[in-house]
Structures are given as structure tokens and as C-alpha cells.
Amino acid sequence: FSNTKRERKLKSPDVLALPRVQCPNHPDACLVEDYRAGDMICPECGLVVGDRVIDVGSEWRTFSNEKALKDPSRVGDAQNPLLNGGDLTTMISKGTGAASFDEFGNSKYQNRRTMSSSDRAMLNAFKEISTMADRINLPRNIVDRTNNLFKQVYEQKSLKGRANDAIASACLYIACRQEGVPRTFKEICAVSRISKKEIGRCFKLILKALETSVDLITTGDFMSRFCSNLGLPKQVQMAATFIARKAVELDLVPGRSPISVAAAAIYMASQASAEKKTQKEIGDIAGVADVTIRQSYRLIYPRAAELFPPDFKFDTPVDKLPQL
Amino acid sequence: MQGAMTPGMPLFSPMMPYGSGLTPQPVQNTNSLSILEEQQRQQQAQQARTSGQTPQLFHSQAVGGSTTTALPGNTPLFTTPLTPMTPITPATPYVSHLIPPTPIFVSTVNLGCKLDLKTIALRARNAEYNPKRFAAVIMRIREPRTTALIFSSGKMVCTGAKSEEQSRLAARKYARVVQKLGFPAKFLDFKIQNMVGSCDVKFPIRLEGLVLTHQQFSSYEPELFPGLIYRMIKPRIVLLIFVSGKVVLTGAKVRGEIYEAFENIYPILKGFRKTT
């Protein structure tokens, strides 16, 4: 059984020029890749068309021959073709023996530095995006979308003068919106060093540069997050969602930010249930001032009875709700 | 052509130079059909009425009448006077019962010499200077009621005047104040930079609907600003539209642009009136 080492082959970016592997019997069939064995298999007839195909995943170790304690072959990190445009570099590490240092004590072979200089800023930004997303536990798909957006903006160069961190934060905000799980500007501010004003400016600029638009935020987008951060049971969360939606439908809160309306709805729902939360607690989670919650609450309080869902179990009846 | 002035028809002459090109069209044409119908109806009405007038007049009227957005309840009949067309303020306001926004003027002028802001702030009346907050002296005069920002380079911004002439007069007054304080002030490059107008359409507006249909022009982010920012392309004006029905128009270089922008936006806003 031959060893299972893989060698990395230059994957030319322009794939169309190279002859594609095809099944001789079924030229139109799309080959299935069996990456464990490194084969390309035709799904129609099962013929193994390509053998020893290159695996571009992250590097892996071989255990086939036990004699070799060290595995000197290295193929490096997983290839990220979508975002880096073919990053193939060789890095020479610092030597360990005496021969790697010249007379003055400096190490020979100092070329640790020049590594894909054209995209260094982009790689830095990806790292920053990954850090920011990690702080608020965003899933991989949002991070990927953010990276894509950043790449598009970066290549366009229309926002070149802006701080990369600001653009990265704004891309993160847009990605969350596009995935249908918007985060408030304040939440993004909390994990970024950029001010809300600057993120807002970059956000508008990016939308213009990429010629996209995003959906308007609604109160329901934030309910599950705010309520679970406050530790409210599902009943209260559903009630709050219903209240907020009804309040917007009845146009009781014209011109108010959906976040403020959501916070006021949560306050009303929690005050009517067994789990009462103060305005300050809700304000801390939602990022709104407690006077803002008070204002919105005053607007929805007069019609509180109609706003609750019909099957809601009141711990505190509607007429005993606090009046601010 | 004898003076065939049908009584009671508003003089619509100023619309001729402005009515063309990129009046904002919504993405999903919920309103344009009704606008088109009204335009056709108006054209037919005009055709019926102008049978007695010269064909030349009819032709120019058809050109002028159809490219502007038709306003319901306002059938413009272009009766040409014998005098050449001059943009005059019409006897009846443009949009039937509404008052067109009166613009406030912002102008700049170069006084032509370096100024010492500290002496100006100390010696002049009604001047405030807070260098940590802003690097200019803020001076106010009562007649015409305006505010000026005077910078140490000698450049000055004058805001708050109600007409072009008043803005120039006010700028001259500020220059005189600076001159009296001992600086060799001149009056170079006076230019009206911007006009701001605010008005009220008198009904609440559904901003969410407006941002859906006019996506390429509008930006509505309640987290950032409570009003919708509408960037009209022709004329190039930025409008801030609020839920209450108040509209702020800015970015105009000539007075007519503000009026024209308001004319353009009014039918669109009527389409998004809140019904409750």
C-alpha cells in the first residue's frame, strides 16, 4: 500500500484552460469527489476517472509508516480560494541549529515578512471580523458573508480612505441584516472599537458602493435575543412579540425606533407576568435609555388590554400594570 | 391670438423650464398608473379647451403639461401672455392649498484678510467664541436676523436670511463690523451656497412604504435618524421626510429647485398617507 502523502499542485485560477477530467462514457456527468481516497468518480457508471486528486483541505498527518517519527512534509493551511486569490507562499522558519546564524548573531534567511503583501490588510481585516463575531457568538455563515462583503468593498476601493476596522464592522452589521438576524448598531459597537456614528456612515457608504439595500428592521427581529438575555420564559417572549407587532399595526408609536418599541413591549409583558424586569435591566440589554422605554411605554399603556395576546395568563392584571 | 384668458386658471408659466427629465419614478409603480391616467385626462381636458387657441400654443402646452407630475385637482391651462415667460410667483400657490417652502439662505464670502478671532470675540457685541468646541466666532445681528461664522482665515459663512438680497446685505453688515474693529476687510466672492426650506404636508406619512418603493433614492434607518433621507436626482435635492408630515428640503442652489422638488415629492407622499 503506497503512502498516503498528498502533494500540493498548483491550482491555476483559470480552470477553463485546463482540460477537465471527464468520464469517457458520460462526458456530461458531474464527477463526485471522494476526497478520502482522492478519486473523482462518475455517478452514472461508477468509473474512477481521476486518481490521486489534490486535497485542498487543511494539512493532515500520515500514520502509515510508524518508523518516521517526524513527518517532514508540510502543505500548510487550508486553501481559502474565495477570498485570497491563490495564496501560495513559502515561509522559512527561524533556524534552530548553530548554522542558521551568521557572524553577528542575526539569523540567516530572514524572509518571514513578505507574505502575500497585496492582501495583508484584507487578511488582517478577516482576523478582526472573526474576533468581533466570536465576541457575540455569530455563526460561520454570517462571518463568511461578512468576509465576502469586505472583499467586494476592498476590491472596489471606493472606501479606501476609511479605517478598515470601520468597514469591517459595517460589513458585519450588513451581513447580520442580510441573514435575517439583525444586530443593533450598539451591539456591533460593543465588540468594535469604532463609534456608532462612524459605523453608520460606513454602512451607508457600503450600501451605495455595492448597490444593495437591506430590509427594514422590525420589532420581532430582536425579541428572542433580548428575552433570552433577560431570562424570560417563552410565554413572555411570545406575548412581547405580539404586543410590539400590534402596537406598530395600530400605529400607537409613530416615529419610534423599533428597538424602543420592542423594549417597551418586553417591559409590559414582563410586568404582567411573574418575571418582572425593571426598565433599567431591559435598557441595559437592549441598549436604550430607560427614559426612552418610559416614553414608548406611555404611548402603548392606554391600549394595553388590546395589545396582549388572547391566551395570555396574567400574573398581574392589565389594570394593575405600572403606570409611569 | 386674442387674450383668451379663461378666468380662474392659474398661470403655470414657471413650470416650462423645469418640467422635464428625471422626476422620481418609484420602483414598483403603484402610483404612476394613477398619475398617467390623470395626465391623460388632463391632456384630454386641455385638448377640449384649447380648440379655440392657436395650434402653436397647444403644442407648447402639450409639451409643457405632460412632463410635469400631474397634481390632482389642478388642471393647468397654459395661456401664454403676450409678455415673454418670466418665472413669477404665481397668484395661487403651486400645490393648491399648501404653502410652498420659503427657503433660508446660506452664503459664503471672503473678507480677504487674516482675522484675530479673540479680539473680535472680545470687542464685538453678540459674538461667541469657544475655540475648544469650534474654531470660529459665531456672531449674530438683529436686522436681518442672521448668524455668521467667522473664521480666522478671513472666510465667513452667513446663514438665516430669507432672501438672496438679505443674505448679501447681512454679509455686508458683518464685514462692516469686522472692518470697524480694525481689520482691512473686503467683500470678495460672495456666493449663495445653499438653500434650506421646510414645509408641512399636513398628513402623517408611512415611511416604511416609501422606502420599499423608492429604494434607490431613500435611506431610512430608524436607529440612526428618525426621518427618511430622500435624495432626489433631478433637481439634486436632499429631502428629510418625517412621520409627522414635515419635510425639510436642502441642497438647492436656486430658489426654483426647492419649489420643484416639493412639487415632485408631494404626489408621492400623498400615495403613502397614513389612513388611520
Coordinates of C-alpha atoms in Angstrom, one line a residue:
Chain A
F1 CA 0.0 0.0 0.0
S2 CA 1.6 3.2 -1.1
N3 CA 2.0 6.1 1.3
T4 CA -0.9 8.5 1.5
K5 CA 1.0 11.7 1.3
R6 CA -0.5 14.4 -0.7
E7 CA 1.5 16.9 -2.7
R8 CA 0.1 20.2 -3.4
K9 CA -0.3 21.0 -7.0
L10 CA -0.6 24.5 -8.4
K11 CA -4.2 25.1 -9.0
S12 CA -4.3 27.6 -11.7
P13 CA -7.0 30.2 -11.3
D14 CA -8.2 29.9 -14.8
V15 CA -9.6 26.4 -14.8
L16 CA -11.3 26.6 -18.1
A17 CA -8.0 26.5 -20.0
L18 CA -7.0 23.1 -18.5
P19 CA -8.6 20.0 -19.8
R20 CA -11.3 18.9 -17.5
V21 CA -11.4 15.3 -16.3
Q22 CA -14.4 13.7 -17.7
C23 CA -15.9 10.2 -17.7
P24 CA -15.3 8.8 -21.2
N25 CA -18.7 7.3 -21.2
H26 CA -20.6 10.1 -19.7
P27 CA -19.0 13.4 -20.7
D28 CA -21.8 15.5 -19.2
A29 CA -21.9 13.9 -15.8
C30 CA -20.7 15.9 -12.9
L31 CA -18.0 13.9 -11.2
V32 CA -18.3 13.2 -7.5
E33 CA -15.2 13.7 -5.5
D34 CA -14.3 11.1 -2.9
Y35 CA -11.7 13.1 -1.0
R36 CA -10.8 10.3 1.4
A37 CA -9.4 8.2 -1.4
G38 CA -8.6 11.2 -3.7
D39 CA -10.7 9.9 -6.5
M40 CA -13.2 11.5 -8.9
I41 CA -16.0 9.1 -9.6
C42 CA -18.6 9.2 -12.2
P43 CA -22.0 8.9 -10.6
E44 CA -23.6 7.3 -13.7
C45 CA -21.4 4.3 -14.1
G46 CA -19.1 4.3 -11.1
L47 CA -15.9 4.7 -13.1
V48 CA -13.0 6.1 -11.2
V49 CA -11.9 8.9 -13.5
G50 CA -9.3 10.9 -11.6
D51 CA -6.8 9.3 -9.3
R52 CA -4.7 11.0 -6.7
V53 CA -6.5 14.2 -6.9
I54 CA -5.2 17.0 -4.7
D55 CA -6.8 17.7 -1.4
V56 CA -7.0 21.3 -0.6
G57 CA -8.2 20.9 2.9
S58 CA -6.0 21.7 5.9
E59 CA -2.9 19.7 6.3
W60 CA -3.1 16.3 7.8
R61 CA -0.7 13.8 9.2
T62 CA 0.3 10.4 7.9
F63 CA 0.4 7.4 10.2
S64 CA 1.1 4.8 7.6
N65 CA 4.8 4.2 8.4
E66 CA 5.5 4.1 12.1
K67 CA 9.2 4.5 11.7
A68 CA 9.1 8.1 10.7
L69 CA 8.5 9.9 14.0
K70 CA 8.5 13.3 12.3
D71 CA 6.5 14.0 9.3
P72 CA 8.7 16.5 7.4
S73 CA 6.2 17.1 4.6
R74 CA 4.2 20.2 5.2
V75 CA 1.4 21.5 3.0
G76 CA 0.3 24.4 5.0
D77 CA -3.1 25.8 6.0
A78 CA -6.3 25.1 4.2
Q79 CA -6.7 27.0 1.0
N80 CA -9.2 29.8 1.0
P81 CA -9.7 30.3 -2.7
L82 CA -12.7 32.5 -2.5
L83 CA -11.1 35.2 -0.5
N84 CA -7.4 35.3 -1.2
G85 CA -6.9 34.7 -4.8
G86 CA -4.4 31.9 -4.7
D87 CA -2.2 32.3 -1.7
L88 CA 0.8 30.2 -2.3
T89 CA 3.8 31.2 -0.2
T90 CA 6.7 29.6 1.4
M91 CA 7.8 30.6 4.8
I92 CA 11.2 29.9 6.2
S93 CA 11.1 29.5 9.9
K94 CA 13.8 30.5 12.3
G95 CA 16.5 28.0 12.4
T96 CA 17.5 26.0 15.5
G97 CA 21.0 24.9 14.9
A98 CA 24.2 26.9 15.0
A99 CA 24.5 27.1 11.3
S100 CA 21.4 29.2 10.9
F101 CA 23.0 32.2 12.4
D102 CA 25.6 34.3 10.7
E103 CA 28.5 36.2 12.3
F104 CA 26.6 38.9 14.0
G105 CA 24.1 36.7 15.6
N106 CA 21.3 37.6 13.1
S107 CA 19.6 34.7 11.6
K108 CA 20.2 33.9 8.0
Y109 CA 17.1 33.6 5.9
Q110 CA 15.0 36.4 7.2
N111 CA 12.2 36.3 4.8
R112 CA 9.5 35.8 7.3
R113 CA 7.9 39.1 6.4
T114 CA 6.8 39.3 2.9
M115 CA 3.8 37.1 2.8
S116 CA 1.1 38.0 0.2
S117 CA 1.6 41.7 0.7
S118 CA -1.2 42.6 -1.6
D119 CA -3.8 41.1 0.7
R120 CA -2.2 41.7 4.0
A121 CA -4.7 44.3 5.0
M122 CA -7.5 42.1 3.9
L123 CA -6.2 39.2 6.0
N124 CA -5.9 41.5 8.9
A125 CA -9.5 42.6 8.5
F126 CA -10.7 39.0 8.3
K127 CA -8.9 38.3 11.5
E128 CA -10.6 41.3 13.1
I129 CA -14.0 40.2 11.7
S130 CA -13.5 36.8 13.1
T131 CA -12.6 38.2 16.5
M132 CA -15.6 40.5 16.6
A133 CA -18.0 37.8 15.5
D134 CA -16.6 35.5 18.1
R135 CA -17.4 38.0 20.9
I136 CA -21.1 37.9 20.1
N137 CA -21.1 34.2 19.0
L138 CA -22.1 34.7 15.4
P139 CA -22.3 31.6 13.3
R140 CA -19.9 30.8 10.5
N141 CA -22.3 31.7 7.7
I142 CA -22.5 35.3 8.9
V143 CA -18.7 35.5 9.2
D144 CA -18.4 34.2 5.6
R145 CA -20.9 36.7 4.3
T146 CA -19.0 39.4 6.1
N147 CA -15.7 38.4 4.6
N148 CA -17.3 38.3 1.2
L149 CA -18.7 41.8 1.6
F150 CA -15.4 43.1 2.8
K151 CA -13.6 41.6 -0.1
Q152 CA -16.1 43.3 -2.5
V153 CA -15.7 46.6 -0.8
Y154 CA -12.0 46.3 -0.6
E155 CA -11.6 45.5 -4.3
Q156 CA -13.8 48.3 -5.3
K157 CA -11.5 50.8 -3.5
S158 CA -14.3 53.4 -3.3
L159 CA -14.0 53.5 0.5
K160 CA -10.2 53.2 0.6
G161 CA -9.7 56.1 2.9
R162 CA -11.8 54.8 5.7
A163 CA -10.4 52.7 8.5
N164 CA -10.5 49.0 7.7
D165 CA -12.0 48.3 11.1
A166 CA -14.9 50.6 10.5
I167 CA -15.6 49.0 7.2
A168 CA -15.3 45.6 8.8
S169 CA -17.8 46.5 11.5
A170 CA -20.2 47.9 9.0
C171 CA -19.9 44.7 6.8
L172 CA -20.6 42.7 9.9
Y173 CA -23.7 44.8 10.5
I174 CA -24.9 44.4 6.9
A175 CA -24.2 40.6 7.0
C176 CA -26.3 40.2 10.1
R177 CA -29.1 42.1 8.4
Q178 CA -28.9 40.2 5.2
E179 CA -29.1 36.9 7.0
G180 CA -32.3 38.0 8.7
V181 CA -30.9 38.3 12.2
P182 CA -30.1 42.0 12.5
R183 CA -27.9 43.2 15.3
T184 CA -28.4 46.8 16.6
F185 CA -25.6 49.3 15.9
K186 CA -25.0 49.4 19.6
E187 CA -24.4 45.7 19.7
I188 CA -21.8 46.0 17.0
C189 CA -20.3 49.0 18.8
A190 CA -19.9 46.8 21.8
V191 CA -17.5 44.5 20.1
S192 CA -15.7 47.0 17.9
R193 CA -13.5 50.0 18.7
I194 CA -15.3 52.2 16.2
S195 CA -18.0 54.7 17.2
K196 CA -21.7 54.2 16.2
K197 CA -21.5 57.3 14.1
E198 CA -18.6 56.0 12.0
I199 CA -20.2 52.6 11.6
G200 CA -23.4 54.2 10.5
R201 CA -21.5 56.4 7.9
C202 CA -19.6 53.4 6.5
F203 CA -22.8 51.4 6.4
K204 CA -24.5 53.9 4.2
L205 CA -21.4 54.2 2.0
I206 CA -21.1 50.5 1.6
L207 CA -24.7 50.1 0.6
K208 CA -24.2 52.8 -2.0
A209 CA -20.9 51.3 -3.2
L210 CA -22.2 47.7 -3.6
E211 CA -25.6 49.0 -4.8
T212 CA -27.5 46.7 -2.4
S213 CA -30.2 47.5 0.0
V214 CA -31.3 45.9 3.2
D215 CA -34.7 45.2 4.7
L216 CA -36.2 47.5 7.3
I217 CA -35.8 46.2 10.9
T218 CA -38.9 45.1 12.7
T219 CA -39.6 44.6 16.4
G220 CA -39.7 40.9 16.1
D221 CA -36.1 40.5 14.9
F222 CA -34.8 41.2 18.4
M223 CA -37.3 39.6 20.7
S224 CA -35.8 36.2 21.0
R225 CA -32.3 37.6 21.8
F226 CA -33.4 40.3 24.3
C227 CA -35.8 38.0 26.1
S228 CA -33.4 35.1 26.4
N229 CA -30.7 37.5 27.6
L230 CA -33.1 38.6 30.3
G231 CA -34.1 35.1 31.1
L232 CA -37.7 35.5 30.3
P233 CA -39.8 32.4 29.6
K234 CA -41.2 31.6 26.2
Q235 CA -44.7 32.7 27.1
V236 CA -43.5 36.2 27.9
Q237 CA -41.4 36.4 24.8
M238 CA -44.3 35.5 22.6
A239 CA -46.5 38.0 24.4
A240 CA -44.0 40.7 24.0
T241 CA -43.7 39.9 20.2
F242 CA -47.4 40.1 19.9
I243 CA -47.6 43.4 21.8
A244 CA -44.9 45.0 19.7
R245 CA -46.4 43.9 16.5
K246 CA -49.9 45.0 17.5
A247 CA -48.6 48.4 18.7
V248 CA -47.0 49.0 15.3
E249 CA -50.1 47.9 13.4
L250 CA -52.3 50.2 15.4
D251 CA -49.8 52.9 14.9
L252 CA -49.6 53.8 18.6
V253 CA -45.9 54.6 18.4
P254 CA -45.3 56.6 15.2
G255 CA -41.7 57.6 14.6
R256 CA -40.3 55.5 17.4
S257 CA -37.3 53.3 16.7
P258 CA -38.3 49.6 16.6
I259 CA -35.8 48.8 19.3
S260 CA -37.5 51.2 21.7
V261 CA -40.9 49.7 20.9
A262 CA -39.6 46.2 21.4
A263 CA -38.1 47.2 24.8
A264 CA -41.3 48.8 25.9
A265 CA -43.3 45.7 24.8
I266 CA -40.9 43.5 26.8
Y267 CA -41.4 45.7 29.8
M268 CA -45.1 45.5 29.6
A269 CA -45.1 41.7 29.0
S270 CA -42.7 41.0 31.9
Q271 CA -44.6 43.3 34.2
A272 CA -47.8 41.4 33.5
S273 CA -46.1 38.0 34.1
A274 CA -44.4 36.5 37.1
E275 CA -41.0 37.5 35.9
K276 CA -40.9 41.3 36.4
K277 CA -38.0 43.1 34.9
T278 CA -37.1 46.7 35.7
Q279 CA -36.7 49.3 33.0
K280 CA -33.1 49.6 33.7
E281 CA -32.4 45.9 33.1
I282 CA -34.2 46.0 29.9
G283 CA -32.5 49.2 28.9
D284 CA -29.1 47.6 29.5
I285 CA -29.8 44.6 27.4
A286 CA -31.5 46.5 24.5
G287 CA -29.1 49.4 24.5
V288 CA -31.9 52.0 25.0
A289 CA -32.1 54.5 27.8
D290 CA -34.8 53.8 30.5
V291 CA -36.4 57.2 29.8
T292 CA -36.9 56.0 26.2
I293 CA -38.6 52.9 27.4
R294 CA -40.7 55.0 29.6
Q295 CA -41.8 57.2 26.7
S296 CA -42.7 54.3 24.5
Y297 CA -44.4 52.6 27.4
R298 CA -46.6 55.7 28.0
L299 CA -47.7 55.5 24.4
I300 CA -48.8 51.9 24.5
Y301 CA -50.1 51.8 28.0
P302 CA -53.6 53.3 27.3
R303 CA -54.5 50.4 25.0
A304 CA -52.7 47.7 26.9
A305 CA -55.8 45.5 27.1
E306 CA -56.0 45.1 23.3
L307 CA -52.3 44.5 22.9
F308 CA -51.9 41.3 24.9
P309 CA -52.5 38.0 23.1
P310 CA -55.8 36.4 23.8
D311 CA -54.4 33.3 25.5
F312 CA -52.0 35.1 27.9
K313 CA -52.0 34.2 31.5
F314 CA -51.8 37.3 33.6
D315 CA -49.9 37.2 36.8
T316 CA -50.7 40.9 37.3
P317 CA -53.9 42.0 35.6
V318 CA -53.9 44.7 33.0
D319 CA -55.3 47.4 35.2
K320 CA -52.6 46.8 37.8
L321 CA -49.8 47.4 35.3
P322 CA -47.4 50.1 36.5
Q323 CA -48.3 53.5 35.2
L324 CA -45.3 55.7 34.6
Chain B
M1 CA -54.4 85.3 -30.6
Q2 CA -56.6 87.5 -28.6
G3 CA -56.2 87.4 -24.9
A4 CA -58.1 84.2 -24.2
M5 CA -57.6 84.2 -20.5
T6 CA -60.1 81.8 -19.2
P7 CA -60.9 83.1 -15.8
G8 CA -59.7 81.4 -12.7
M9 CA -56.9 79.4 -14.3
P10 CA -53.6 79.6 -12.5
L11 CA -50.7 80.9 -14.5
F12 CA -48.4 78.0 -14.9
S13 CA -45.5 79.5 -16.8
P14 CA -42.7 78.8 -14.5
M15 CA -43.1 75.1 -14.9
M16 CA -41.9 75.2 -18.5
P17 CA -38.2 75.5 -17.9
Y18 CA -38.2 72.9 -15.1
G19 CA -40.5 70.2 -16.2
S20 CA -38.5 67.5 -17.8
G21 CA -36.2 64.6 -17.2
L22 CA -35.7 62.6 -14.1
T23 CA -38.7 63.3 -11.9
P24 CA -38.6 60.5 -9.4
Q25 CA -40.3 57.3 -10.6
P26 CA -40.9 54.6 -8.0
V27 CA -39.6 51.1 -8.4
Q28 CA -43.0 49.4 -8.2
N29 CA -45.2 51.8 -10.0
T30 CA -48.1 51.8 -7.6
N31 CA -48.7 55.5 -8.2
S32 CA -47.6 56.1 -11.7
L33 CA -50.6 54.5 -13.2
S34 CA -52.9 56.9 -11.5
I35 CA -50.5 59.7 -12.4
L36 CA -50.5 58.6 -16.0
E37 CA -54.3 58.4 -16.1
E38 CA -54.5 61.9 -14.6
Q39 CA -52.1 63.2 -17.1
Q40 CA -54.1 61.7 -19.9
R41 CA -57.3 63.1 -18.5
Q42 CA -55.7 66.5 -18.2
Q43 CA -54.4 66.4 -21.7
Q44 CA -57.8 65.5 -23.0
A45 CA -59.3 68.3 -21.0
Q46 CA -56.7 70.6 -22.3
Q47 CA -57.4 69.5 -25.9
A48 CA -61.1 70.1 -25.4
R49 CA -60.4 73.6 -24.1
T50 CA -57.8 74.8 -26.4
S51 CA -59.6 74.1 -29.6
G52 CA -60.1 77.8 -29.9
Q53 CA -56.4 78.8 -29.4
T54 CA -53.6 78.8 -31.8
P55 CA -52.0 75.4 -32.7
Q56 CA -48.6 76.7 -31.7
L57 CA -49.8 77.4 -28.2
F58 CA -51.4 74.0 -28.0
H59 CA -48.2 72.3 -29.0
S60 CA -46.1 74.1 -26.4
Q61 CA -48.7 73.4 -23.8
A62 CA -48.8 69.8 -24.5
V63 CA -45.1 69.6 -24.2
G64 CA -45.1 71.5 -21.0
G65 CA -48.1 70.0 -19.4
S66 CA -47.2 66.3 -19.8
T67 CA -43.7 66.1 -18.4
T68 CA -44.5 67.6 -15.1
T69 CA -46.1 65.4 -12.5
A70 CA -49.8 66.0 -12.6
L71 CA -51.3 67.2 -9.5
P72 CA -54.8 66.1 -8.8
G73 CA -57.3 68.8 -8.7
N74 CA -55.1 71.2 -10.5
T75 CA -55.6 71.4 -14.2
P76 CA -53.0 73.8 -15.5
L77 CA -54.1 75.7 -18.6
F78 CA -51.2 77.3 -20.2
T79 CA -52.4 80.6 -21.5
T80 CA -49.5 82.5 -22.9
P81 CA -49.4 86.2 -22.2
L82 CA -48.0 88.5 -24.8
T83 CA -45.1 89.2 -22.5
P84 CA -42.1 86.7 -22.5
M85 CA -42.2 84.0 -20.0
T86 CA -40.7 85.1 -16.7
P87 CA -40.7 83.0 -13.6
I88 CA -43.1 84.9 -11.4
T89 CA -44.5 83.8 -8.2
P90 CA -48.0 82.6 -9.1
A91 CA -51.1 84.2 -7.8
T92 CA -52.3 80.9 -6.4
P93 CA -49.7 78.7 -4.6
Y94 CA -48.2 75.8 -6.6
V95 CA -49.7 72.9 -4.8
S96 CA -53.3 74.1 -4.4
H97 CA -53.8 74.6 -0.7
L98 CA -50.3 74.1 0.5
I99 CA -47.8 76.8 1.2
P100 CA -44.5 76.3 -0.7
P101 CA -41.5 76.2 1.5
T102 CA -39.8 79.6 1.8
P103 CA -36.1 78.9 1.6
I104 CA -33.4 80.1 4.1
F105 CA -30.2 81.1 2.5
V106 CA -26.6 80.1 3.4
S107 CA -23.9 82.1 1.7
T108 CA -20.1 82.5 2.0
V109 CA -17.9 85.5 1.5
N110 CA -14.2 86.0 1.7
L111 CA -13.2 89.1 3.8
G112 CA -9.7 88.9 2.3
C113 CA -7.6 89.2 5.3
K114 CA -6.5 87.1 8.3
L115 CA -8.5 87.8 11.4
D116 CA -7.7 87.6 15.1
L117 CA -10.8 85.8 16.5
K118 CA -10.0 86.6 20.1
T119 CA -10.1 90.4 19.5
I120 CA -13.3 90.1 17.5
A121 CA -15.0 88.0 20.2
L122 CA -13.9 90.3 23.0
R123 CA -14.8 93.6 21.3
A124 CA -17.8 92.8 19.1
R125 CA -21.3 92.6 20.5
N126 CA -23.3 89.4 20.2
A127 CA -20.3 87.3 19.4
E128 CA -19.3 84.0 21.0
Y129 CA -16.1 82.1 20.6
N130 CA -15.3 78.8 22.1
P131 CA -12.1 77.5 20.4
K132 CA -12.3 74.1 22.1
R133 CA -15.6 73.4 20.6
F134 CA -15.4 75.1 17.3
A135 CA -12.7 77.2 15.6
A136 CA -14.8 80.2 14.6
V137 CA -16.5 83.2 16.0
I138 CA -20.3 83.0 16.0
M139 CA -21.8 86.4 15.5
R140 CA -25.5 87.4 15.2
I141 CA -27.2 90.5 14.0
R142 CA -30.8 91.5 14.5
E143 CA -31.6 93.1 11.2
P144 CA -31.8 91.0 9.0
R145 CA -31.9 88.2 11.6
T146 CA -28.9 86.1 10.7
T147 CA -26.0 84.3 12.1
A148 CA -22.4 84.3 10.8
L149 CA -19.5 82.0 11.4
I150 CA -16.3 84.0 11.0
F151 CA -13.0 82.0 10.6
S152 CA -9.5 83.1 11.3
S153 CA -8.6 82.8 7.6
G154 CA -11.0 85.6 6.8
K155 CA -13.7 83.5 5.3
M156 CA -17.2 83.8 6.6
V157 CA -20.4 81.8 6.4
C158 CA -23.7 83.7 6.7
T159 CA -27.0 81.8 7.5
G160 CA -30.5 82.5 8.3
A161 CA -31.5 85.2 5.7
K162 CA -34.9 85.0 4.0
S163 CA -33.8 86.1 0.5
E164 CA -30.8 86.5 -1.6
E165 CA -30.7 90.2 -1.2
Q166 CA -31.0 90.0 2.6
S167 CA -28.2 87.5 2.7
R168 CA -25.9 89.8 0.8
L169 CA -26.9 92.7 3.0
A170 CA -26.3 90.8 6.1
A171 CA -22.9 89.6 4.9
R172 CA -22.0 93.2 4.2
K173 CA -23.1 94.2 7.7
Y174 CA -20.9 91.6 9.2
A175 CA -18.0 92.7 7.1
R176 CA -18.6 96.3 8.3
V177 CA -18.5 95.1 11.9
V178 CA -15.2 93.4 11.3
Q179 CA -13.9 96.5 9.5
K180 CA -14.8 98.7 12.4
L181 CA -12.8 96.5 14.7
G182 CA -9.7 97.5 12.7
F183 CA -9.2 94.7 10.2
P184 CA -8.9 95.6 6.5
A185 CA -12.0 93.7 5.5
K186 CA -13.0 93.4 1.9
F187 CA -16.0 91.8 0.3
L188 CA -14.8 89.2 -2.1
D189 CA -16.6 86.2 -3.8
F190 CA -20.0 86.5 -2.3
K191 CA -21.9 83.3 -3.2
I192 CA -25.1 81.7 -2.2
Q193 CA -24.1 78.2 -1.3
N194 CA -27.2 76.5 -0.2
M195 CA -30.9 76.9 0.4
V196 CA -32.9 75.1 3.1
G197 CA -36.7 75.0 3.2
S198 CA -39.1 73.3 5.5
C199 CA -42.8 72.7 5.0
D200 CA -45.7 70.5 6.1
V201 CA -47.8 68.3 4.0
K202 CA -50.4 68.2 6.8
F203 CA -50.8 64.4 7.0
P204 CA -48.8 61.6 8.5
I205 CA -46.7 59.5 6.2
R206 CA -45.9 55.8 6.0
L207 CA -42.1 55.9 5.7
E208 CA -41.8 52.1 5.5
G209 CA -43.9 52.0 2.4
L210 CA -41.9 54.9 0.9
V211 CA -38.6 53.2 1.5
L212 CA -39.8 50.0 -0.1
T213 CA -40.9 51.5 -3.4
H214 CA -38.2 54.2 -3.7
Q215 CA -35.3 52.1 -2.6
Q216 CA -32.7 53.6 -4.9
F217 CA -33.4 57.1 -3.6
S218 CA -34.3 56.7 0.0
S219 CA -32.5 55.7 3.1
Y220 CA -34.5 55.1 6.3
E221 CA -32.6 53.8 9.3
P222 CA -34.7 54.4 12.5
E223 CA -31.6 53.5 14.6
L224 CA -29.6 56.3 13.0
F225 CA -32.1 59.0 12.3
P226 CA -35.9 59.2 12.7
G227 CA -36.5 60.7 9.3
L228 CA -36.3 59.2 5.8
I229 CA -33.5 60.7 3.7
Y230 CA -34.6 61.0 0.1
R231 CA -32.0 62.0 -2.4
M232 CA -33.9 63.3 -5.5
I233 CA -31.8 63.2 -8.7
K234 CA -33.5 65.9 -10.6
P235 CA -33.3 68.5 -9.2
R236 CA -30.5 67.4 -7.0
I237 CA -32.1 68.0 -3.6
V238 CA -32.0 66.1 -0.4
L239 CA -35.3 65.8 1.5
L240 CA -35.7 64.8 5.1
I241 CA -39.2 63.3 5.4
F242 CA -40.7 62.7 8.8
V243 CA -43.6 60.6 10.0
S244 CA -45.5 63.7 11.1
G245 CA -45.6 65.0 7.6
K246 CA -42.9 67.7 8.0
V247 CA -40.5 67.8 5.1
V248 CA -37.1 69.6 5.1
L249 CA -35.5 70.3 1.7
T250 CA -31.9 71.3 1.3
G251 CA -29.1 71.4 -1.2
A252 CA -30.6 73.8 -3.7
K253 CA -28.6 76.4 -5.5
V254 CA -31.5 78.4 -6.9
R255 CA -34.9 79.1 -5.4
G256 CA -36.8 77.2 -8.1
E257 CA -35.2 73.9 -7.2
I258 CA -36.8 73.9 -3.8
Y259 CA -40.2 74.5 -5.3
E260 CA -39.7 72.0 -8.0
A261 CA -38.6 69.3 -5.5
F262 CA -41.6 69.9 -3.4
E263 CA -43.9 69.6 -6.4
N264 CA -42.3 66.3 -7.3
I265 CA -42.4 64.8 -3.8
Y266 CA -45.9 65.9 -2.9
P267 CA -47.8 63.4 -5.1
I268 CA -45.5 60.6 -3.9
L269 CA -46.2 61.4 -0.3
K270 CA -49.9 61.5 -0.9
G271 CA -49.6 58.0 -2.1
F272 CA -48.2 57.0 1.3
R273 CA -50.5 58.8 3.5
K274 CA -51.4 57.0 6.7
T275 CA -55.1 56.1 6.7
T276 CA -55.7 55.6 10.4

